[in-house]
XYZ file of C-alpha atoms in Angstrom:
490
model
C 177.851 77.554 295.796
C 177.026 81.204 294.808
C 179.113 83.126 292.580
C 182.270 84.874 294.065
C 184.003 87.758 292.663
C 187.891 88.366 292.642
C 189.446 91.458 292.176
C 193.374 91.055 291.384
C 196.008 93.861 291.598
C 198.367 93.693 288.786
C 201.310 96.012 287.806
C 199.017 98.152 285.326
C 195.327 96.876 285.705
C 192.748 95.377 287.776
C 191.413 91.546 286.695
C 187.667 91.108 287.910
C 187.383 87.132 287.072
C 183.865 85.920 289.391
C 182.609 82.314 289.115
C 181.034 79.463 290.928
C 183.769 77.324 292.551
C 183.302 73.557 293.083
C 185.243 70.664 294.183
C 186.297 69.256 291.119
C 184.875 72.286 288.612
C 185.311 75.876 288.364
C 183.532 77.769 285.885
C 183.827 81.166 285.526
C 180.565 83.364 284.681
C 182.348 86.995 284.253
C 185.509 88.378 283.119
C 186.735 91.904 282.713
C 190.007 94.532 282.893
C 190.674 97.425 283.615
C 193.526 99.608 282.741
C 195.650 101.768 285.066
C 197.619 104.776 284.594
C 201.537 104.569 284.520
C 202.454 104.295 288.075
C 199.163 104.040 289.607
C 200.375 100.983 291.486
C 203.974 100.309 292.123
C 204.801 96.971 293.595
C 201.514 96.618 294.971
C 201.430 100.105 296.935
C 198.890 102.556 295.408
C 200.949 105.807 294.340
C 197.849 107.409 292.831
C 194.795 106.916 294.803
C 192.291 108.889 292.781
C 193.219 107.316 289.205
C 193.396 103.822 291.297
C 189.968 104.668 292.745
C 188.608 105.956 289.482
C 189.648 102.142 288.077
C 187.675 100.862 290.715
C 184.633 102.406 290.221
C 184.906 102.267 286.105
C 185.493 97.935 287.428
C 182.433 98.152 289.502
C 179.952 99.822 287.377
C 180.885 97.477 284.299
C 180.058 94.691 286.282
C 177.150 95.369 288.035
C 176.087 94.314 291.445
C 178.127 91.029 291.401
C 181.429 93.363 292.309
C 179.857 94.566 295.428
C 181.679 92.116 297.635
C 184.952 91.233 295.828
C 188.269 88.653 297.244
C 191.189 90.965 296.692
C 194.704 89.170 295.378
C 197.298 90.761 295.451
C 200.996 90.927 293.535
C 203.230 92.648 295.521
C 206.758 91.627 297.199
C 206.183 93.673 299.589
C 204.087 91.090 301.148
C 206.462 88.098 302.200
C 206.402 84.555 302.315
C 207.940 81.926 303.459
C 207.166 77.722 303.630
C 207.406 76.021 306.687
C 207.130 72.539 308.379
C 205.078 72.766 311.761
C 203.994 69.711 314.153
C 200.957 68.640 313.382
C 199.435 69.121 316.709
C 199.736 72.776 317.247
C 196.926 74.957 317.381
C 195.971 78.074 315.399
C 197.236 80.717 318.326
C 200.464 78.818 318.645
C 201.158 78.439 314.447
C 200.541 82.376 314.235
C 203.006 82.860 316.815
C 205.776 80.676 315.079
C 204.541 82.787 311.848
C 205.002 86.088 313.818
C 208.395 84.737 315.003
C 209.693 83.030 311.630
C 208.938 86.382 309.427
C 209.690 89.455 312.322
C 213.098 88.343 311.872
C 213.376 89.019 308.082
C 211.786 92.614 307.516
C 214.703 94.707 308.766
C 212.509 97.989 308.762
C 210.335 97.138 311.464
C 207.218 97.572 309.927
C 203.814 97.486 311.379
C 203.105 93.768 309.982
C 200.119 91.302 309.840
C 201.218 88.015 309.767
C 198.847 85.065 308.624
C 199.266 81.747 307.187
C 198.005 79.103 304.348
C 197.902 75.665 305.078
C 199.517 73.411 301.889
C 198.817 69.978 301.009
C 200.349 67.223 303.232
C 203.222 65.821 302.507
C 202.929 61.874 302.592
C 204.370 60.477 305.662
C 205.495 63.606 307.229
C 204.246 64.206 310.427
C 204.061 67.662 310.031
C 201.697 70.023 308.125
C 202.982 72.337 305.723
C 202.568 76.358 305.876
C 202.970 79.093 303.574
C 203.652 81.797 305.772
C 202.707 85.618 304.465
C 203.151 89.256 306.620
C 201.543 92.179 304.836
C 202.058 96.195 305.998
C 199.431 96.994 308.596
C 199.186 100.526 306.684
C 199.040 98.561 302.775
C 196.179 96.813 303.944
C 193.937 99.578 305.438
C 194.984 101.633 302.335
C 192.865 99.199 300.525
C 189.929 98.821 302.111
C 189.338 102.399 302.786
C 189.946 102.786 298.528
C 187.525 99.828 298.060
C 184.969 101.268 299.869
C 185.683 104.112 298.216
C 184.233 102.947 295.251
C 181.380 101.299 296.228
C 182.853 97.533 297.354
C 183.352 96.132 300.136
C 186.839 93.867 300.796
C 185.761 90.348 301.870
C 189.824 89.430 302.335
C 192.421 90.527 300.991
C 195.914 87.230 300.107
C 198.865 87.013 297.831
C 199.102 86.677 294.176
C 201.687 83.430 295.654
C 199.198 81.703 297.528
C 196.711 82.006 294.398
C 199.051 80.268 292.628
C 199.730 77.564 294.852
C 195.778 77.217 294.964
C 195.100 76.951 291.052
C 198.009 74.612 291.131
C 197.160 71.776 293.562
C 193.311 71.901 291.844
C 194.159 71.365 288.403
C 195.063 67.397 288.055
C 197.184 68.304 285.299
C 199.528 70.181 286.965
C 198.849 68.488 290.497
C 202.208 65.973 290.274
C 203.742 68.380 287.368
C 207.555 69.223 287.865
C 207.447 72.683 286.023
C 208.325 76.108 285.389
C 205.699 78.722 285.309
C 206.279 82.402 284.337
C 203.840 85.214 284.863
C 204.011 88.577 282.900
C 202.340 91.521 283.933
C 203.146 94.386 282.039
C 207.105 95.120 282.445
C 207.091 92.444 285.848
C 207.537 88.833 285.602
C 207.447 86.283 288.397
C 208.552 83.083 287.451
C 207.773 80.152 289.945
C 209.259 76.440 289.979
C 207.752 73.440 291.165
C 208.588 69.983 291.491
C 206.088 66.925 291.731
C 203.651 69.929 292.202
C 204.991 71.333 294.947
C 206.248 74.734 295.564
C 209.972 75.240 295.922
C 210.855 79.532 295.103
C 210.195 81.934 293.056
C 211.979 84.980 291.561
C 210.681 89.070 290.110
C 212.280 90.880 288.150
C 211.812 93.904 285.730
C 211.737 93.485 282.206
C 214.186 95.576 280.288
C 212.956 94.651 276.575
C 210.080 96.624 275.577
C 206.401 94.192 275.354
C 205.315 92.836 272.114
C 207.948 90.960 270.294
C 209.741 87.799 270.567
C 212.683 89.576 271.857
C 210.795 89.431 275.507
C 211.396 85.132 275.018
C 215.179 85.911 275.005
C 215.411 87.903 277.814
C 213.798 85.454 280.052
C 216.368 82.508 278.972
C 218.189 83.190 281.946
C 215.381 83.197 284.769
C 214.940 79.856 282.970
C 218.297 78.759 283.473
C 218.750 79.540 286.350
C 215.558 77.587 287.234
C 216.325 74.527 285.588
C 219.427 74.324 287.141
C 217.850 74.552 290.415
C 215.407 71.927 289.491
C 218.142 69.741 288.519
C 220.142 69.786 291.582
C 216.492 68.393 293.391
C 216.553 65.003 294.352
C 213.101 64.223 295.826
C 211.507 64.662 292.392
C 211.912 64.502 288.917
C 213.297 68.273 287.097
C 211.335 70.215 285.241
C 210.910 69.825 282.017
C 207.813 72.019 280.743
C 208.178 75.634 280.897
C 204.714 77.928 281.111
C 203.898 81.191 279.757
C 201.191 83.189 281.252
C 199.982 86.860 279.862
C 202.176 86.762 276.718
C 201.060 89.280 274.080
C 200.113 87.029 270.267
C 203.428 88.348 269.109
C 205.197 86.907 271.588
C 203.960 83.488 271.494
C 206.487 82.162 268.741
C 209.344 82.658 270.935
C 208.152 80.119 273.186
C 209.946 77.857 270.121
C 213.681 79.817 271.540
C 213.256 78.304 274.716
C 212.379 74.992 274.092
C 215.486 74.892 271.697
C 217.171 76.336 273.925
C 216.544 74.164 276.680
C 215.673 71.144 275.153
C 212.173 71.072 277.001
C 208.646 72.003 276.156
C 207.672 75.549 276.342
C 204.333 76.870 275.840
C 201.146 79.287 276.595
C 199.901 78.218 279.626
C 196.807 76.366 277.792
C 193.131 75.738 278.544
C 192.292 72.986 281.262
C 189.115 70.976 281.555
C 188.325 72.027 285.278
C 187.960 75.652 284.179
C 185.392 76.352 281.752
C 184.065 79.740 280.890
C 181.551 80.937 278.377
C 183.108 82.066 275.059
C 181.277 85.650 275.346
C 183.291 86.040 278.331
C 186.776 86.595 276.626
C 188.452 84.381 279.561
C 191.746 82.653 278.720
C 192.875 80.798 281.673
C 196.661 82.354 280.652
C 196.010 85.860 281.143
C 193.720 85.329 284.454
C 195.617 81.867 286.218
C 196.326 84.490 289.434
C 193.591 85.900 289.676
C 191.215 82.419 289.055
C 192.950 80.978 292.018
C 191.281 82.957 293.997
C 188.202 81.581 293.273
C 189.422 78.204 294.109
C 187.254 75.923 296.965
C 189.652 74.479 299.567
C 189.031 72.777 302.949
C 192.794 74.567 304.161
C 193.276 77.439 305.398
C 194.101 80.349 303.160
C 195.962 83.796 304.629
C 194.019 86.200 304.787
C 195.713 89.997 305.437
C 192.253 91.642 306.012
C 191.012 89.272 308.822
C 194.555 89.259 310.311
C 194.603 93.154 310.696
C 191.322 93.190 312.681
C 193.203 90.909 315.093
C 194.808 91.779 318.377
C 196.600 88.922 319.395
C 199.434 89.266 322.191
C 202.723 88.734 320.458
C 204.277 85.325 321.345
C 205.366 84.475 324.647
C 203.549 87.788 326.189
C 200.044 85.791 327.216
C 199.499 86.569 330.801
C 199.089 83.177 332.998
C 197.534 82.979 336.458
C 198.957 80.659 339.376
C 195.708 80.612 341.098
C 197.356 80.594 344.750
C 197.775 84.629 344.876
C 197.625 85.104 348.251
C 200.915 82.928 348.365
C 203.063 84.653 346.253
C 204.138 87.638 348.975
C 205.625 85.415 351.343
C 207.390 82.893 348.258
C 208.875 85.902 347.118
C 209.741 87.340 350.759
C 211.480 83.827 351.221
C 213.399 83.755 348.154
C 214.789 87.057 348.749
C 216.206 86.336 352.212
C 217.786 83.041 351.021
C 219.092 85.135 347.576
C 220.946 87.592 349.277
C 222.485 85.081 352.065
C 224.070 83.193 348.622
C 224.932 86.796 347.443
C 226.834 88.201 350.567
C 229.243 84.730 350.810
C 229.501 84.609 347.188
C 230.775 88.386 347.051
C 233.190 87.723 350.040
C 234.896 84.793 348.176
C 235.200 86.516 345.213
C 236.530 89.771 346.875
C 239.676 87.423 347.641
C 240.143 85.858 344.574
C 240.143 89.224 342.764
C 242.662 90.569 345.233
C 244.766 87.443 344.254
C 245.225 87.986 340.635
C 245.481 91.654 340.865
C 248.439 91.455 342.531
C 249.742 88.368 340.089
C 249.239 90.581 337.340
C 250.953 93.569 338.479
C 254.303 92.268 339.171
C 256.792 93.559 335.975
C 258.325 90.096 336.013
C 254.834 88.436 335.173
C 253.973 90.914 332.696
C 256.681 90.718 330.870
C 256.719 87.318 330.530
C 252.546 87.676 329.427
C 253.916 89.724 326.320
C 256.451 87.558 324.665
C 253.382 84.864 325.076
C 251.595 86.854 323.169
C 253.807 87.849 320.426
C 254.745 84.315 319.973
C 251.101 83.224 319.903
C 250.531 85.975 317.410
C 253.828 84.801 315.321
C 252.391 81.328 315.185
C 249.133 82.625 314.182
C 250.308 84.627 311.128
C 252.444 81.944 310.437
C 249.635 79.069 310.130
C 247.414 81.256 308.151
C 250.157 81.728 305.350
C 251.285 77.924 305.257
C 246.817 77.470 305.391
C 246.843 80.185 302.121
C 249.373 78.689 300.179
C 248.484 75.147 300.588
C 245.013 76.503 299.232
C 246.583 77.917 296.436
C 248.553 74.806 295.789
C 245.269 72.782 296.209
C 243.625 75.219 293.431
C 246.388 74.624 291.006
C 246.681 70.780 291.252
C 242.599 70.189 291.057
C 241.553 72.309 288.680
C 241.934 72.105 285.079
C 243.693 75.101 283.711
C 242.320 77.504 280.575
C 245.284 76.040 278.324
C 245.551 76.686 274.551
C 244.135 72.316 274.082
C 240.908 73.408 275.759
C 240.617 76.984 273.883
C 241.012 75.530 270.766
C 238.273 72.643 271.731
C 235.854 75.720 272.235
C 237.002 77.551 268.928
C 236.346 74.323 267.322
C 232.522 73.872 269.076
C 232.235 77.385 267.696
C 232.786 76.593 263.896
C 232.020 79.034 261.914
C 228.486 80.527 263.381
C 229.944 81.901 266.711
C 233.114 84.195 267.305
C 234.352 84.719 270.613
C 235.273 88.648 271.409
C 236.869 87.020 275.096
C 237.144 85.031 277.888
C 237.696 85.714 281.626
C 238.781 82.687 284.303
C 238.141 82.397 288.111
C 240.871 79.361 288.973
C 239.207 79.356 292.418
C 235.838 79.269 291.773
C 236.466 77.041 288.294
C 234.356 79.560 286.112
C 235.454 80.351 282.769
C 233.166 82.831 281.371
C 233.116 83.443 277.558
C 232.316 86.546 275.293
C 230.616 85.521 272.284
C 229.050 86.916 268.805
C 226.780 85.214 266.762
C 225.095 86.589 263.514
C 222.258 84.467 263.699
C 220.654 83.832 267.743
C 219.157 80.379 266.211
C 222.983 79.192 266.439
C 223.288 79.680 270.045
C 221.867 76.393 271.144
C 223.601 73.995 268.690
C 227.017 75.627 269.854
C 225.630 75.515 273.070
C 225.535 71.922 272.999
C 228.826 71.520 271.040
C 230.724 73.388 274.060
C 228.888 70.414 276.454
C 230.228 67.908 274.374
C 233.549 69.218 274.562
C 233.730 67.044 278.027
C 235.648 69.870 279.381
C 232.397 71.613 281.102
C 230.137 70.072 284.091
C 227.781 73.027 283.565
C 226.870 75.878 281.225
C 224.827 79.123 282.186
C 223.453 81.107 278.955
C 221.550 84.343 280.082
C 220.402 85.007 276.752
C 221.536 87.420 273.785
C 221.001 91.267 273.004
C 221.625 92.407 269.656
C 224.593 94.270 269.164
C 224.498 97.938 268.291
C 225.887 99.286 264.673
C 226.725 96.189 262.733
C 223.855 94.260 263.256
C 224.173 90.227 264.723
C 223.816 89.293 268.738
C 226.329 89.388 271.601
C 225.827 86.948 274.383
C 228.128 85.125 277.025
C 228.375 82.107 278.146
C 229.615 80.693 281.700
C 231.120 77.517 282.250
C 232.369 75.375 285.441
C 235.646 73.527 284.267
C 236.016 70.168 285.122
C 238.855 69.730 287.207
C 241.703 67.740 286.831
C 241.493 63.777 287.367
């Protein structure tokens, strides 16, 4: 296989990984980056095309004639995605119509959209394949290959940062059956993905508000993690996650890997080096700053989207192919016959119903009847307002009997899980949702865990969501809150 070059579109720089892809092996022969501007790109759309063209060419020129013809992948969520479940028998037209279908429906701006589709591994014993269904903006696209060629390459495809992901995923064995977490930083944007049994379930973005470089970043993602591992949890086809990955952490930001895994109690780590990617050490590759952009370079048998090919395309939009009957010399007098007989049905149907309207008309004028129509409807109205309120207050009864109430026995279990490392500053209940939230103050964020895990075995709680901590303004320490689901009452 010859060498292939990627080209991925981060927040603030362009990845060039290009390698020789194999079945089993994937080594990569050239990295480099390139720095962008402050809002070059935003959320994949080029603000600035001469500073994002200027990248290009600075890309191109550092590595030679291998960047000609470059794989573009792309991080953006303004392309969407969605899995699906298809019959196995359908063909390529048909599957891009269900795609077409299945996404349409969720951009509410009515976009000009390209709509294409990557084929995931089977599922055992399902008959039916699995699809990662992408759209892309007709306009986004076109934008980048005119840029591209612009600078002297030329777009062989353009897919999503997603479906590289998936990609590098299914070929590493180590990760292949892997319930995990994996979170992606690139510059201020992180996109952290869960998988169970090595299989894609969601994946969230979000801005980073703590400033790169520190392990202050670690704490701020605590509760993308949570939230995460709770969703993990609740899985039942496979086992939770219990590794959490880092990928494109800065060296000072390594060591608060350490927070999490306390946190948590699971392991939590730099994404590290695999045997099935190798790379010379002149190259500067770490698999952990380029994993996105690498899976691109993957070799699969599947399909993989591809936005570029799909916006050459011209396909009719489903259900608008034209068919032939091949008896057209038939269809005047089918038509002329249907007609006739049509508005025979028509004319006897309107007669009929001439009468019955006539009928009720005069039914409904007579006082007498009318009158008698309105106290029917106040009393159906009465009854009505009267079955909601008994409905309300035998919900509010319902609350008040099942659910365990905030009394001073269960405060004073929490002041004594606090001990003397945590201080709470206040606590706020939902009865009907059974959410007691708690506002706490620590002067050390290393205590948050064990108290944590004190408040659990309180056996007052069935869960605990901990966003993480900020550090509190003037007098030094951290503020953080806690929410907790009561248990209700036996």
């Amino acid at each position: 296989m010859s060498k292939q070059s990627i080209i991925y579109l981060a927040g603030d720089r362009l990845v060039l990984v290009q390698g020789k892809p194999g079945a089993k092996k994937l080594a990569v022969t050239g990295y480099r980056q390139q720095a962008l501007p402050e809002g070059t790109v935003l959320n994949g759309v080029v603000a600035d095309p001469g500073a994002f063209t200027d990248g290009l060419k600075a890309l191109r020129a550092a590595a030679g004639k291998a960047a000609g013809k470059a794989w573009l992948v792309v991080d953006s969520s303004q392309i969407m995605a969605k899995p699906l479940a298809a019959p196995k028998q359908l063909k390529e037209k048909q599957l891009l119509n269900i795609v077409r279908s299945e996404l349409s429906e969720l951009d509410a701006a009515g976009r000009d959209l390209v709509y294409d589709y990557t084929e995931l591994p089977p599922v055992p014993g399902s008959p039916e394949r699995q699809l990662l269904c992408g759209a892309a903006e007709r306009g986004m696209i076109e934008q980048y290959t005119e840029l591209f060629s612009a600078a002297g390459i030329r777009l062989a495809g353009v897919s999503s940062a997603l479906g590289s992901c998936l990609r590098m995923v299914e070929f590493l064995p180590e990760l292949a059956l892997q319930s995990f977490i994996l979170c992606v930083l690139d510059g201020q944007t992180v996109v952290t993905y869960l998988f169970a049994g090595g299989r894609y379930l969601m994946n969230t973005r979000s801005r980073l508000i703590t400033e790169r470089g520190g392990t202050a970043v670690l704490g701020e993602l605590l509760g993308r993690v949570s939230s995460m591992l709770q969703f993990s949890q609740s899985q039942k086809a496979a086992e939770p996650a219990k590794t959490v990955y880092f990928c494109g952490l800065q060296p000072p930001e390594a060591p608060g890997c350490q927070l999490v895994a306390d946190t948590f109690g699971v392991q939590a780590l730099p994404l590290p080096a695999f045997r099935s990617v190798t790379a010379a050490p002149k190259t500067g590759f770490s698999l952990a700053d380029a994993f996105v952009a690498v899976g691109g370079l993957v070799k699969s048998k599947r399909r993989r989207a591809d936005f570029l090919a799909a916006s050459h395309s011209k396909a009719a939009p489903a259900g608008m192919e034209k068919k032939s009957s091949g008896l057209p010399w038939a269809l005047p007098i089918v038509l002329s016959v249907l007609l006739v007989s049509a508005w025979g049905v028509l004319f006897y149907g309107n007669a009929r119903l001439s009468g019955q309207i006539a009928a009720v008309q005069a039914y409904t004028q007579d006082p007498a009847n009318l009158a008698a129509l309105a106290q029917v409807q106040a009393d159906r109205t009465a009854a009505e307002n009267y079955q909601a309120a008994a409905a309300e207050a035998g919900r509010a009864v319902d609350i008040l009997n099942s659910t365990l109430q905030p009394d001073e026995a269960l405060l004073r279990r929490a002041d004594g899980a606090a001990a003397d490392a945590i201080s709470f500053t206040g606590y706020d209940y939902v009865a009907d949702e059974d959410r007691l939230t708690y506002s706490c103050a620590a002067a050390d964020y290393h205590s948050i865990p064990d108290f944590i895990s004190r408040m659990f075995a309180t056996g007052d709680y069935t869960a605990i969501g901990y966003g993480g901590y900020t550090q509190a303004p003037g007098e030094g320490g951290y503020v953080f809150t806690i929410t907790c689901t009561v248990k209700g009452a036996e």
